[in-house]
Amino acid sequence: RLTRDTSQVSKEQGPLGANLFTCRLPEWADEIDLYRLVASVGLKEDFQGCAVMRHDEGFSKNVGFLSFKTPNAAFRALNLLDGAQLSLDSQDERMTIPQVKKKAGGRLIVVDVKRTDLA
């Protein structure tokens, strides 16, 4: 199983227009990884919550959701995060899992408006 305790990361949704869909997440990605990515581009204060969809074994289904406090913050996040590289740090405890180590370089993710937030 590939799971970490992600309970310290909020799963709360933002208001209408402040929620984003993300895809092409690496199989090892979780809420902590998404939160760190958001913080790395200076949007930590605007962050509301996130969720990564997972298989029973704990691996990401390669999709997730990011939520922000305002639609403006979500728009900034969309511009900063679409095409961002999500990579695993070489010191990460998950590097001991062979299936993860092979894909630690990550991939470029896609971020878009959450369809249910479109009017």
mmCIF file of C-alpha atoms in Angstrom:
data_model
loop_
_atom_site.group_PDB
_atom_site.id
_atom_site.type_symbol
_atom_site.label_atom_id
_atom_site.label_comp_id
_atom_site.label_asym_id
_atom_site.label_seq_id
_atom_site.Cartn_x
_atom_site.Cartn_y
_atom_site.Cartn_z
ATOM 1 C CA ARG A 1 0.000 0.000 0.000
ATOM 2 C CA LEU A 2 1.078 3.506 -0.797
ATOM 3 C CA THR A 3 -0.508 5.759 1.766
ATOM 4 C CA ARG A 4 0.620 8.498 4.102
ATOM 5 C CA ASP A 5 -1.346 10.260 6.783
ATOM 6 C CA THR A 6 -2.724 13.273 4.932
ATOM 7 C CA SER A 7 -5.200 14.282 7.644
ATOM 8 C CA GLN A 8 -3.339 17.543 8.332
ATOM 9 C CA VAL A 9 -4.231 18.800 4.829
ATOM 10 C CA SER A 10 -7.725 20.276 4.505
ATOM 11 C CA LYS A 11 -10.109 18.561 2.083
ATOM 12 C CA GLU A 12 -12.541 21.502 2.204
ATOM 13 C CA GLN A 13 -13.951 22.900 -1.044
ATOM 14 C CA GLY A 14 -13.835 26.575 -1.865
ATOM 15 C CA PRO A 15 -16.727 28.772 -2.976
ATOM 16 C CA LEU A 16 -18.172 28.514 -6.478
ATOM 17 C CA GLY A 17 -15.508 29.440 -9.018
ATOM 18 C CA ALA A 18 -12.612 28.734 -6.640
ATOM 19 C CA ASN A 19 -12.193 25.007 -7.311
ATOM 20 C CA LEU A 20 -9.831 23.452 -9.841
ATOM 21 C CA PHE A 21 -9.479 20.006 -11.407
ATOM 22 C CA THR A 22 -6.006 18.579 -11.902
ATOM 23 C CA CYS A 23 -4.917 15.577 -13.922
ATOM 24 C CA ARG A 24 -1.717 13.795 -14.982
ATOM 25 C CA LEU A 25 -0.734 13.516 -11.322
ATOM 26 C CA PRO A 26 1.999 10.937 -10.679
ATOM 27 C CA GLU A 27 0.837 7.646 -9.158
ATOM 28 C CA TRP A 28 2.594 8.507 -5.871
ATOM 29 C CA ALA A 29 0.935 11.936 -5.503
ATOM 30 C CA ASP A 30 -1.203 12.718 -2.452
ATOM 31 C CA GLU A 31 -2.707 15.763 -0.748
ATOM 32 C CA ILE A 32 0.587 16.668 0.929
ATOM 33 C CA ASP A 33 2.289 16.817 -2.478
ATOM 34 C CA LEU A 34 -0.447 19.082 -3.870
ATOM 35 C CA TYR A 35 -0.305 21.344 -0.821
ATOM 36 C CA ARG A 36 3.486 21.658 -1.128
ATOM 37 C CA LEU A 37 3.139 22.517 -4.811
ATOM 38 C CA VAL A 38 0.603 25.251 -4.011
ATOM 39 C CA ALA A 39 2.862 26.610 -1.254
ATOM 40 C CA SER A 40 5.883 26.582 -3.589
ATOM 41 C CA VAL A 41 4.219 29.129 -5.893
ATOM 42 C CA GLY A 42 3.241 31.456 -3.045
ATOM 43 C CA LEU A 43 -0.446 30.557 -2.716
ATOM 44 C CA LYS A 44 -0.325 28.997 0.755
ATOM 45 C CA GLU A 45 -2.517 31.724 2.302
ATOM 46 C CA ASP A 46 -5.138 31.330 -0.444
ATOM 47 C CA PHE A 47 -5.326 27.533 -0.171
ATOM 48 C CA GLN A 48 -8.648 26.064 1.008
ATOM 49 C CA GLY A 49 -8.181 22.317 0.488
ATOM 50 C CA CYS A 50 -7.430 19.487 -1.925
ATOM 51 C CA ALA A 51 -8.187 15.860 -2.646
ATOM 52 C CA VAL A 52 -6.486 13.139 -4.684
ATOM 53 C CA MET A 53 -8.557 10.261 -6.028
ATOM 54 C CA ARG A 54 -6.901 6.910 -5.191
ATOM 55 C CA HIS A 55 -7.080 3.219 -6.011
ATOM 56 C CA ASP A 56 -7.591 0.762 -3.127
ATOM 57 C CA GLU A 57 -3.834 0.130 -3.025
ATOM 58 C CA GLY A 58 -3.236 3.823 -2.317
ATOM 59 C CA PHE A 59 -1.863 4.815 -5.715
ATOM 60 C CA SER A 60 -3.258 7.980 -7.276
ATOM 61 C CA LYS A 61 -5.822 7.659 -10.048
ATOM 62 C CA ASN A 62 -3.876 10.580 -11.559
ATOM 63 C CA VAL A 63 -6.628 13.122 -10.834
ATOM 64 C CA GLY A 64 -7.396 15.469 -7.990
ATOM 65 C CA PHE A 65 -8.988 18.734 -6.954
ATOM 66 C CA LEU A 66 -7.566 21.980 -5.583
ATOM 67 C CA SER A 67 -9.692 24.551 -3.775
ATOM 68 C CA PHE A 68 -8.942 28.152 -2.932
ATOM 69 C CA LYS A 69 -10.583 30.822 -0.803
ATOM 70 C CA THR A 70 -11.595 33.025 -3.742
ATOM 71 C CA PRO A 71 -12.110 32.690 -7.498
ATOM 72 C CA ASN A 72 -9.270 35.196 -8.026
ATOM 73 C CA ALA A 73 -6.878 32.966 -6.070
ATOM 74 C CA ALA A 74 -8.005 29.964 -8.147
ATOM 75 C CA PHE A 75 -7.355 31.940 -11.336
ATOM 76 C CA ARG A 76 -3.829 32.789 -10.147
ATOM 77 C CA ALA A 77 -3.281 29.121 -9.227
ATOM 78 C CA LEU A 78 -4.513 28.009 -12.646
ATOM 79 C CA ASN A 79 -1.962 30.265 -14.337
ATOM 80 C CA LEU A 80 0.889 29.241 -12.021
ATOM 81 C CA LEU A 81 0.231 25.504 -11.728
ATOM 82 C CA ASP A 82 -0.954 24.399 -15.180
ATOM 83 C CA GLY A 83 2.066 22.644 -16.670
ATOM 84 C CA ALA A 84 3.967 22.565 -13.362
ATOM 85 C CA GLN A 85 6.348 19.676 -12.678
ATOM 86 C CA LEU A 86 5.359 17.544 -9.702
ATOM 87 C CA SER A 87 8.453 15.553 -8.669
ATOM 88 C CA LEU A 88 9.344 13.419 -5.677
ATOM 89 C CA ASP A 89 12.186 14.548 -3.428
ATOM 90 C CA SER A 90 15.069 12.052 -3.286
ATOM 91 C CA GLN A 91 14.790 11.959 0.538
ATOM 92 C CA ASP A 92 11.074 11.099 0.508
ATOM 93 C CA GLU A 93 10.212 7.907 2.425
ATOM 94 C CA ARG A 94 8.194 6.666 -0.569
ATOM 95 C CA MET A 95 11.424 6.312 -2.584
ATOM 96 C CA THR A 96 11.882 2.898 -0.924
ATOM 97 C CA ILE A 97 8.959 1.554 -2.975
ATOM 98 C CA PRO A 98 10.384 0.309 -6.319
ATOM 99 C CA GLN A 99 7.238 1.209 -8.250
ATOM 100 C CA VAL A 100 7.497 4.777 -6.931
ATOM 101 C CA LYS A 101 11.253 5.188 -7.388
ATOM 102 C CA LYS A 102 10.896 4.425 -11.114
ATOM 103 C CA LYS A 103 8.547 7.383 -11.514
ATOM 104 C CA ALA A 104 10.048 9.808 -8.980
ATOM 105 C CA GLY A 105 10.890 12.311 -11.709
ATOM 106 C CA GLY A 106 7.200 13.082 -11.848
ATOM 107 C CA ARG A 107 5.424 14.680 -14.750
ATOM 108 C CA LEU A 108 3.908 17.922 -15.916
ATOM 109 C CA ILE A 109 0.419 18.251 -14.492
ATOM 110 C CA VAL A 110 -2.664 19.812 -16.065
ATOM 111 C CA VAL A 111 -4.844 22.188 -14.050
ATOM 112 C CA ASP A 112 -8.234 23.397 -15.257
ATOM 113 C CA VAL A 113 -11.473 24.863 -13.933
ATOM 114 C CA LYS A 114 -13.633 22.291 -12.140
ATOM 115 C CA ARG A 115 -16.535 21.755 -14.559
ATOM 116 C CA THR A 116 -19.184 21.889 -11.827
ATOM 117 C CA ASP A 117 -17.989 25.441 -11.038
ATOM 118 C CA LEU A 118 -18.843 26.638 -14.558
ATOM 119 C CA ALA A 119 -22.191 28.386 -14.754
#
